[in-house]
Amino acid sequence: MFSLADTIQATFPFKLPVWLTSYHQDVTPLSTWPVVASAIVVYLSTIFGLREVMRERQALKLTWLFQLHNLLLTTGSGLLLLVMLEEIVPIVWKNGLFYAICGYGAWTP
């Protein structure tokens, strides 16, 4: 049977590391409190620091860059939706909505 996720995975020339495809405590990025806290501090200092730097300057016109970014996000979101529906629709079709939400066999490890 055709699987979109398997096709996408076979198409890419590289394999993702295991710690990016499944959760492992203390191995997966952002799985420990010190890393999360430092990421939050870096993010907030970047946002507020750049706001102060740009306060006296003219706003940059980067519409084409934002449009490209939005196109990539929309494409990625649509692809994720298709891959999720590929898993969910057959379960709902065969067993019903209640089983798809509450049934133990509907959840994958």
PDB file of C-alpha atoms in Angstrom:
ATOM      1  CA  MET A   1       0.000   0.000   0.000  1.00  0.00           C
ATOM      2  CA  PHE A   2       1.208   3.511  -0.793  1.00  0.00           C
ATOM      3  CA  SER A   3       2.489   5.476   2.191  1.00  0.00           C
ATOM      4  CA  LEU A   4       3.227   9.166   1.788  1.00  0.00           C
ATOM      5  CA  ALA A   5       5.477   9.251   4.867  1.00  0.00           C
ATOM      6  CA  ASP A   6       7.588   6.337   3.575  1.00  0.00           C
ATOM      7  CA  THR A   7       7.850   7.976   0.146  1.00  0.00           C
ATOM      8  CA  ILE A   8       9.018  11.256   1.651  1.00  0.00           C
ATOM      9  CA  GLN A   9      11.511   9.470   3.873  1.00  0.00           C
ATOM     10  CA  ALA A  10      12.898   7.492   0.931  1.00  0.00           C
ATOM     11  CA  THR A  11      13.196  10.626  -1.202  1.00  0.00           C
ATOM     12  CA  PHE A  12      15.441  12.574   1.168  1.00  0.00           C
ATOM     13  CA  PRO A  13      19.155  11.811   0.743  1.00  0.00           C
ATOM     14  CA  PHE A  14      19.811  11.891   4.497  1.00  0.00           C
ATOM     15  CA  LYS A  15      18.404  10.167   7.563  1.00  0.00           C
ATOM     16  CA  LEU A  16      17.419  12.108  10.657  1.00  0.00           C
ATOM     17  CA  PRO A  17      19.093  11.088  13.908  1.00  0.00           C
ATOM     18  CA  VAL A  18      17.031   9.024  16.335  1.00  0.00           C
ATOM     19  CA  TRP A  19      16.969  11.829  18.909  1.00  0.00           C
ATOM     20  CA  LEU A  20      15.092  14.000  16.391  1.00  0.00           C
ATOM     21  CA  THR A  21      12.460  11.416  15.492  1.00  0.00           C
ATOM     22  CA  SER A  22      11.625  10.147  18.989  1.00  0.00           C
ATOM     23  CA  TYR A  23      11.805  11.583  22.483  1.00  0.00           C
ATOM     24  CA  HIS A  24      14.680  10.580  24.762  1.00  0.00           C
ATOM     25  CA  GLN A  25      15.074  12.338  28.112  1.00  0.00           C
ATOM     26  CA  ASP A  26      18.374  14.251  28.381  1.00  0.00           C
ATOM     27  CA  VAL A  27      19.225  13.485  24.733  1.00  0.00           C
ATOM     28  CA  THR A  28      16.493  15.159  22.701  1.00  0.00           C
ATOM     29  CA  PRO A  29      17.060  18.897  22.180  1.00  0.00           C
ATOM     30  CA  LEU A  30      15.193  21.020  24.739  1.00  0.00           C
ATOM     31  CA  SER A  31      14.540  18.024  27.029  1.00  0.00           C
ATOM     32  CA  THR A  32      16.273  19.464  30.113  1.00  0.00           C
ATOM     33  CA  TRP A  33      15.407  22.548  32.153  1.00  0.00           C
ATOM     34  CA  PRO A  34      18.800  24.298  31.838  1.00  0.00           C
ATOM     35  CA  VAL A  35      18.668  24.105  28.043  1.00  0.00           C
ATOM     36  CA  VAL A  36      15.074  25.335  27.957  1.00  0.00           C
ATOM     37  CA  ALA A  37      15.844  28.221  30.330  1.00  0.00           C
ATOM     38  CA  SER A  38      18.892  29.297  28.326  1.00  0.00           C
ATOM     39  CA  ALA A  39      16.899  29.115  25.070  1.00  0.00           C
ATOM     40  CA  ILE A  40      14.207  31.349  26.580  1.00  0.00           C
ATOM     41  CA  VAL A  41      16.822  33.854  27.801  1.00  0.00           C
ATOM     42  CA  VAL A  42      18.525  33.944  24.389  1.00  0.00           C
ATOM     43  CA  TYR A  43      15.193  34.353  22.611  1.00  0.00           C
ATOM     44  CA  LEU A  44      13.965  37.171  24.823  1.00  0.00           C
ATOM     45  CA  SER A  45      17.308  38.999  24.778  1.00  0.00           C
ATOM     46  CA  THR A  46      17.384  38.746  20.978  1.00  0.00           C
ATOM     47  CA  ILE A  47      13.838  40.057  20.591  1.00  0.00           C
ATOM     48  CA  PHE A  48      14.183  42.958  23.004  1.00  0.00           C
ATOM     49  CA  GLY A  49      17.774  43.719  21.982  1.00  0.00           C
ATOM     50  CA  LEU A  50      16.863  43.961  18.307  1.00  0.00           C
ATOM     51  CA  ARG A  51      13.874  46.110  19.196  1.00  0.00           C
ATOM     52  CA  GLU A  52      16.217  48.606  20.854  1.00  0.00           C
ATOM     53  CA  VAL A  53      18.687  48.491  17.949  1.00  0.00           C
ATOM     54  CA  MET A  54      15.932  49.107  15.378  1.00  0.00           C
ATOM     55  CA  ARG A  55      14.152  51.822  17.396  1.00  0.00           C
ATOM     56  CA  GLU A  56      16.013  54.678  15.646  1.00  0.00           C
ATOM     57  CA  ARG A  57      16.154  53.074  12.198  1.00  0.00           C
ATOM     58  CA  GLN A  58      13.776  52.866   9.266  1.00  0.00           C
ATOM     59  CA  ALA A  59      11.865  49.579   8.963  1.00  0.00           C
ATOM     60  CA  LEU A  60      13.299  47.112   6.458  1.00  0.00           C
ATOM     61  CA  LYS A  61      11.183  46.100   3.459  1.00  0.00           C
ATOM     62  CA  LEU A  62      11.506  42.325   3.243  1.00  0.00           C
ATOM     63  CA  THR A  63       8.147  41.385   1.761  1.00  0.00           C
ATOM     64  CA  TRP A  64       9.537  38.819  -0.697  1.00  0.00           C
ATOM     65  CA  LEU A  65      11.418  37.084   2.140  1.00  0.00           C
ATOM     66  CA  PHE A  66       8.300  36.927   4.311  1.00  0.00           C
ATOM     67  CA  GLN A  67       6.227  35.656   1.401  1.00  0.00           C
ATOM     68  CA  LEU A  68       8.769  32.902   0.743  1.00  0.00           C
ATOM     69  CA  HIS A  69       8.805  32.035   4.444  1.00  0.00           C
ATOM     70  CA  ASN A  70       5.002  31.865   4.539  1.00  0.00           C
ATOM     71  CA  LEU A  71       4.946  29.702   1.401  1.00  0.00           C
ATOM     72  CA  LEU A  72       7.399  27.247   2.963  1.00  0.00           C
ATOM     73  CA  LEU A  73       5.428  27.146   6.220  1.00  0.00           C
ATOM     74  CA  THR A  74       2.155  26.615   4.377  1.00  0.00           C
ATOM     75  CA  THR A  75       3.642  23.836   2.243  1.00  0.00           C
ATOM     76  CA  GLY A  76       5.127  22.118   5.296  1.00  0.00           C
ATOM     77  CA  SER A  77       1.856  22.396   7.214  1.00  0.00           C
ATOM     78  CA  GLY A  78      -0.098  20.957   4.303  1.00  0.00           C
ATOM     79  CA  LEU A  79       2.346  18.077   3.998  1.00  0.00           C
ATOM     80  CA  LEU A  80       2.078  17.321   7.718  1.00  0.00           C
ATOM     81  CA  LEU A  81      -1.716  17.430   7.460  1.00  0.00           C
ATOM     82  CA  LEU A  82      -1.643  14.916   4.601  1.00  0.00           C
ATOM     83  CA  VAL A  83       0.653  12.562   6.498  1.00  0.00           C
ATOM     84  CA  MET A  84      -1.550  12.781   9.617  1.00  0.00           C
ATOM     85  CA  LEU A  85      -4.734  12.210   7.620  1.00  0.00           C
ATOM     86  CA  GLU A  86      -3.095   9.194   5.995  1.00  0.00           C
ATOM     87  CA  GLU A  87      -2.898   7.626   9.456  1.00  0.00           C
ATOM     88  CA  ILE A  88      -6.166   8.900  10.922  1.00  0.00           C
ATOM     89  CA  VAL A  89      -8.723   8.470   8.113  1.00  0.00           C
ATOM     90  CA  PRO A  90      -8.418   4.649   7.800  1.00  0.00           C
ATOM     91  CA  ILE A  91      -8.837   4.240  11.580  1.00  0.00           C
ATOM     92  CA  VAL A  92     -11.948   6.432  11.619  1.00  0.00           C
ATOM     93  CA  TRP A  93     -13.303   4.730   8.490  1.00  0.00           C
ATOM     94  CA  LYS A  94     -12.918   1.184   9.861  1.00  0.00           C
ATOM     95  CA  ASN A  95     -13.718   1.671  13.557  1.00  0.00           C
ATOM     96  CA  GLY A  96     -15.473   5.002  14.007  1.00  0.00           C
ATOM     97  CA  LEU A  97     -14.592   8.320  15.580  1.00  0.00           C
ATOM     98  CA  PHE A  98     -14.904   7.180  19.203  1.00  0.00           C
ATOM     99  CA  TYR A  99     -12.410   4.352  18.684  1.00  0.00           C
ATOM    100  CA  ALA A 100     -10.049   6.673  16.824  1.00  0.00           C
ATOM    101  CA  ILE A 101      -9.956   9.026  19.805  1.00  0.00           C
ATOM    102  CA  CYS A 102     -10.304   6.655  22.766  1.00  0.00           C
ATOM    103  CA  GLY A 103      -9.322   3.189  21.531  1.00  0.00           C
ATOM    104  CA  TYR A 104      -6.027   1.785  22.756  1.00  0.00           C
ATOM    105  CA  GLY A 105      -5.262   0.218  19.372  1.00  0.00           C
ATOM    106  CA  ALA A 106      -5.646   3.530  17.561  1.00  0.00           C
ATOM    107  CA  TRP A 107      -2.517   4.990  19.157  1.00  0.00           C
ATOM    108  CA  THR A 108       0.889   4.240  17.704  1.00  0.00           C
ATOM    109  CA  PRO A 109       3.969   3.902  19.916  1.00  0.00           C
TER     110      PRO A 109
END
